[in-house]
Tab-separated table of C-alpha atoms in Angstrom:
chain	number	residue	atom	x	y	z
A	1	UNK	CA	101.876	95.917	108.080
A	2	UNK	CA	103.945	94.417	110.964
A	3	UNK	CA	107.269	92.912	109.942
A	4	UNK	CA	106.287	89.357	110.883
A	5	UNK	CA	103.115	89.667	108.785
A	6	UNK	CA	105.155	90.721	105.767
A	7	UNK	CA	107.465	87.743	106.246
A	8	UNK	CA	104.519	85.391	106.635
A	9	UNK	CA	102.903	86.802	103.511
A	10	UNK	CA	106.089	86.289	101.495
A	11	UNK	CA	106.313	82.703	102.674
A	12	UNK	CA	102.675	82.015	101.832
A	13	UNK	CA	103.090	83.524	98.383
A	14	UNK	CA	106.227	81.485	97.769
A	15	UNK	CA	104.588	78.233	98.846
A	16	UNK	CA	101.435	79.035	96.856
A	17	UNK	CA	103.338	79.833	93.684
A	18	UNK	CA	105.320	76.597	93.903
A	19	UNK	CA	102.648	74.335	95.367
A	20	UNK	CA	101.890	71.140	93.559
A	21	UNK	CA	105.034	71.325	91.441
A	22	UNK	CA	105.388	67.543	91.492
A	23	UNK	CA	101.759	67.221	90.409
A	24	UNK	CA	102.018	69.726	87.580
A	25	UNK	CA	105.227	68.314	86.194
A	26	UNK	CA	104.271	64.688	86.752
A	27	UNK	CA	107.700	63.788	88.103
A	28	UNK	CA	108.627	60.273	89.045
A	29	UNK	CA	111.823	59.139	90.708
A	30	UNK	CA	113.269	58.390	87.263
A	31	UNK	CA	112.489	61.683	85.554
A	32	UNK	CA	112.906	64.345	88.218
A	33	UNK	CA	114.651	67.342	86.687
A	34	UNK	CA	117.299	68.695	89.047
A	35	UNK	CA	117.789	72.472	89.087
A	36	UNK	CA	120.930	74.478	89.770
A	37	UNK	CA	119.982	75.418	93.339
A	38	UNK	CA	122.787	76.878	95.491
A	39	UNK	CA	124.233	74.501	98.094
A	40	UNK	CA	125.324	75.917	101.439
A	41	UNK	CA	128.531	74.479	102.915
A	42	UNK	CA	128.287	76.387	106.197
A	43	UNK	CA	125.740	75.905	108.965
A	44	UNK	CA	123.605	78.273	110.977
A	45	UNK	CA	123.171	77.967	114.720
A	46	UNK	CA	119.908	76.569	116.100
A	47	UNK	CA	117.654	77.803	118.904
A	48	UNK	CA	116.677	81.140	120.423
A	49	UNK	CA	118.716	84.071	119.170
A	50	UNK	CA	119.698	82.392	115.899
A	51	UNK	CA	118.428	83.568	112.519
A	52	UNK	CA	118.356	82.310	108.946
A	53	UNK	CA	117.805	84.306	105.781
A	54	UNK	CA	114.736	84.283	103.577
A	55	UNK	CA	115.126	86.524	100.521
A	56	UNK	CA	117.666	88.556	102.430
A	57	UNK	CA	115.462	89.004	105.503
A	58	UNK	CA	116.608	87.402	108.781
A	59	UNK	CA	114.030	85.039	110.284
A	60	UNK	CA	114.369	84.174	113.986
A	61	UNK	CA	114.524	80.549	115.095
A	62	UNK	CA	112.880	79.433	118.304
A	63	UNK	CA	113.297	76.451	120.561
A	64	UNK	CA	116.139	74.712	122.358
A	65	UNK	CA	119.561	74.871	120.752
A	66	UNK	CA	120.997	71.544	119.644
A	67	UNK	CA	124.488	70.716	118.390
A	68	UNK	CA	126.296	67.768	116.881
A	69	UNK	CA	127.420	65.457	119.660
A	70	UNK	CA	124.191	65.831	121.613
A	71	UNK	CA	121.389	63.290	121.808
A	72	UNK	CA	118.367	63.374	119.515
A	73	UNK	CA	115.442	64.652	121.581
A	74	UNK	CA	112.462	62.359	122.220
A	75	UNK	CA	109.413	63.883	120.510
A	76	UNK	CA	106.315	62.453	118.791
A	77	UNK	CA	105.804	62.809	115.048
A	78	UNK	CA	102.805	61.768	112.955
A	79	UNK	CA	102.913	58.967	110.400
A	80	UNK	CA	100.723	58.709	107.323
A	81	UNK	CA	97.890	57.050	109.247
A	82	UNK	CA	98.042	59.848	111.892
A	83	UNK	CA	99.494	57.503	114.510
A	84	UNK	CA	102.364	58.951	116.509
A	85	UNK	CA	105.910	57.626	116.588
A	86	UNK	CA	108.654	58.841	118.904
A	87	UNK	CA	111.642	59.809	116.774
A	88	UNK	CA	113.914	58.712	119.632
A	89	UNK	CA	112.627	55.132	119.365
A	90	UNK	CA	114.129	54.682	115.906
A	91	UNK	CA	117.484	54.005	117.569
A	92	UNK	CA	119.464	50.920	116.654
A	93	UNK	CA	120.326	52.089	113.151
A	94	UNK	CA	122.048	55.008	111.474
A	95	UNK	CA	119.580	57.618	110.222
A	96	UNK	CA	119.777	60.547	107.832
A	97	UNK	CA	117.065	62.996	108.828
A	98	UNK	CA	116.118	65.413	106.067
A	99	UNK	CA	114.302	68.490	107.453
A	100	UNK	CA	112.378	70.788	105.102
A	101	UNK	CA	109.923	73.705	105.461
A	102	UNK	CA	107.338	72.375	102.959
A	103	UNK	CA	107.490	69.599	100.383
A	104	UNK	CA	105.456	71.662	97.920
A	105	UNK	CA	108.343	73.999	97.109
A	106	UNK	CA	111.103	73.530	94.549
A	107	UNK	CA	114.017	73.443	96.994
A	108	UNK	CA	112.326	71.039	99.414
A	109	UNK	CA	111.246	68.835	96.531
A	110	UNK	CA	114.778	68.658	95.139
A	111	UNK	CA	116.315	68.109	98.588
A	112	UNK	CA	114.034	65.132	99.197
A	113	UNK	CA	114.598	63.662	95.728
A	114	UNK	CA	118.336	64.029	96.313
A	115	UNK	CA	118.053	62.097	99.567
A	116	UNK	CA	116.100	59.354	97.830
A	117	UNK	CA	118.007	59.110	94.548
A	118	UNK	CA	121.591	60.276	95.132
A	119	UNK	CA	122.507	58.350	98.309
A	120	UNK	CA	124.610	55.806	96.365
A	121	UNK	CA	123.146	52.719	97.979
A	122	UNK	CA	123.061	54.037	101.544
A	123	UNK	CA	119.329	53.372	101.651
A	124	UNK	CA	120.199	49.662	101.926
A	125	UNK	CA	121.930	50.249	105.275
A	126	UNK	CA	120.677	53.589	106.582
A	127	UNK	CA	117.161	54.741	107.446
A	128	UNK	CA	116.172	57.786	105.401
A	129	UNK	CA	113.645	60.107	107.052
A	130	UNK	CA	112.073	63.376	105.913
A	131	UNK	CA	110.393	65.667	108.444
A	132	UNK	CA	108.236	68.687	107.595
A	133	UNK	CA	105.171	70.481	108.943
A	134	UNK	CA	103.107	69.323	105.963
A	135	UNK	CA	100.175	67.166	106.996
A	136	UNK	CA	100.711	63.394	106.786
A	137	UNK	CA	98.197	63.343	103.920
A	138	UNK	CA	100.222	65.915	101.954
A	139	UNK	CA	103.409	63.950	102.626
A	140	UNK	CA	101.782	60.741	101.418
A	141	UNK	CA	100.562	62.476	98.256
A	142	UNK	CA	104.029	63.901	97.607
A	143	UNK	CA	105.753	60.532	98.055
A	144	UNK	CA	103.300	58.815	95.712
A	145	UNK	CA	103.532	61.467	92.986
A	146	UNK	CA	107.321	61.668	93.292
A	147	UNK	CA	107.739	57.887	93.174
A	148	UNK	CA	109.705	57.901	96.432
A	149	UNK	CA	109.436	54.644	98.369
A	150	UNK	CA	112.762	54.488	100.239
A	151	UNK	CA	112.168	57.495	102.522
A	152	UNK	CA	109.982	57.530	105.636
A	153	UNK	CA	107.938	60.717	105.948
A	154	UNK	CA	107.076	62.056	109.417
A	155	UNK	CA	105.018	65.144	110.144
A	156	UNK	CA	105.558	67.845	112.762
A	157	UNK	CA	102.258	69.500	111.868
A	158	UNK	CA	100.593	69.109	115.266
A	159	UNK	CA	102.494	71.653	117.323
A	160	UNK	CA	106.009	71.853	115.896
A	161	UNK	CA	107.403	69.894	118.831
A	162	UNK	CA	110.290	68.431	116.845
A	163	UNK	CA	111.193	71.905	115.600
A	164	UNK	CA	111.038	73.561	118.997
A	165	UNK	CA	112.878	70.683	120.709
A	166	UNK	CA	115.774	71.006	118.273
A	167	UNK	CA	115.803	74.797	117.827
A	168	UNK	CA	114.608	74.545	114.224
A	169	UNK	CA	111.162	76.148	114.430
A	170	UNK	CA	110.302	79.321	112.543
A	171	UNK	CA	107.568	80.174	114.999
A	172	UNK	CA	105.780	82.980	113.134
A	173	UNK	CA	105.050	81.108	109.892
A	174	UNK	CA	105.133	77.745	111.762
A	175	UNK	CA	107.680	76.166	109.444
A	176	UNK	CA	110.873	74.217	110.026
A	177	UNK	CA	114.288	75.514	109.052
A	178	UNK	CA	116.058	73.644	106.261
A	179	UNK	CA	118.512	71.143	107.701
A	180	UNK	CA	120.002	67.676	107.523
A	181	UNK	CA	121.259	65.584	110.405
A	182	UNK	CA	122.958	62.220	110.739
A	183	UNK	CA	122.074	60.247	113.859
A	184	UNK	CA	123.926	57.112	114.947
A	185	UNK	CA	122.505	53.882	116.357
A	186	UNK	CA	122.698	55.306	119.894
A	187	UNK	CA	120.665	58.441	119.044
A	188	UNK	CA	123.712	60.700	119.053
A	189	UNK	CA	123.602	63.460	116.440
A	190	UNK	CA	126.866	62.987	114.568
A	191	UNK	CA	126.289	65.679	111.947
A	192	UNK	CA	123.975	68.678	111.748
A	193	UNK	CA	123.766	71.352	109.088
A	194	UNK	CA	121.183	74.131	109.063
A	195	UNK	CA	121.295	76.161	105.856
A	196	UNK	CA	121.983	79.842	106.602
A	197	UNK	CA	119.669	80.693	103.676
A	198	UNK	CA	116.233	79.057	103.529
A	199	UNK	CA	116.344	79.079	99.728
A	200	UNK	CA	119.550	77.032	99.507
A	201	UNK	CA	120.142	73.284	99.627
A	202	UNK	CA	122.123	71.687	102.447
A	203	UNK	CA	125.267	69.723	101.612
A	204	UNK	CA	123.589	66.328	101.301
A	205	UNK	CA	126.750	64.679	99.969
A	206	UNK	CA	128.566	65.581	103.177
A	207	UNK	CA	125.735	64.021	105.207
A	208	UNK	CA	126.030	60.860	103.094
A	209	UNK	CA	129.787	60.733	103.779
A	210	UNK	CA	129.284	61.036	107.536
A	211	UNK	CA	126.555	58.388	107.537
A	212	UNK	CA	128.740	55.974	105.607
A	213	UNK	CA	131.699	56.599	107.943
A	214	UNK	CA	129.765	55.538	111.059
A	215	UNK	CA	128.268	52.363	109.661
A	216	UNK	CA	129.450	49.129	111.310
A	217	UNK	CA	132.562	47.723	109.627
A	218	UNK	CA	133.050	50.942	107.659
């Protein structure tokens, strides 16, 4: 079996075995059970030539490299009603953009709950966004079952344009790398972390610190 097929199979099996975890456990925002998932403090590079690990196997990233200090790229993403919104047009406020491969996995689920529940009041001043390649319908189901109402979910399911425009696309399995970015009111990316290991959490607390530091009158 070709190497990429083996990788794709492993990813499918992982997603399948963990799918619907919020449904099966009946979590709400008040009873989500956090697991001891490793947190990466370092960041991987984005774009062509970069790799991240999945179960010890390097997976190549594709797309245009992006770094902190550069401008958020203008790309369309799908909302829950399938209408398109340009991520660039959300300027005017500080944003924490939570990027996950699939919401129906334990790490992605915990990462998104952490964004929603552990931001220490930032959601009153900062826009919280989660982007994945899950369909808008799957995102809406997840948010409802998880009891998450303070995070906007946007989908890159159409053609992975957000992923490829920011060097975060795992092209073979058509998934996004795991990452978190903080974007200021002028669409400048002030913080970007891509987890070197797909199975690890990003340092969300660090993203919260950066977001708080760039708020007006901070």
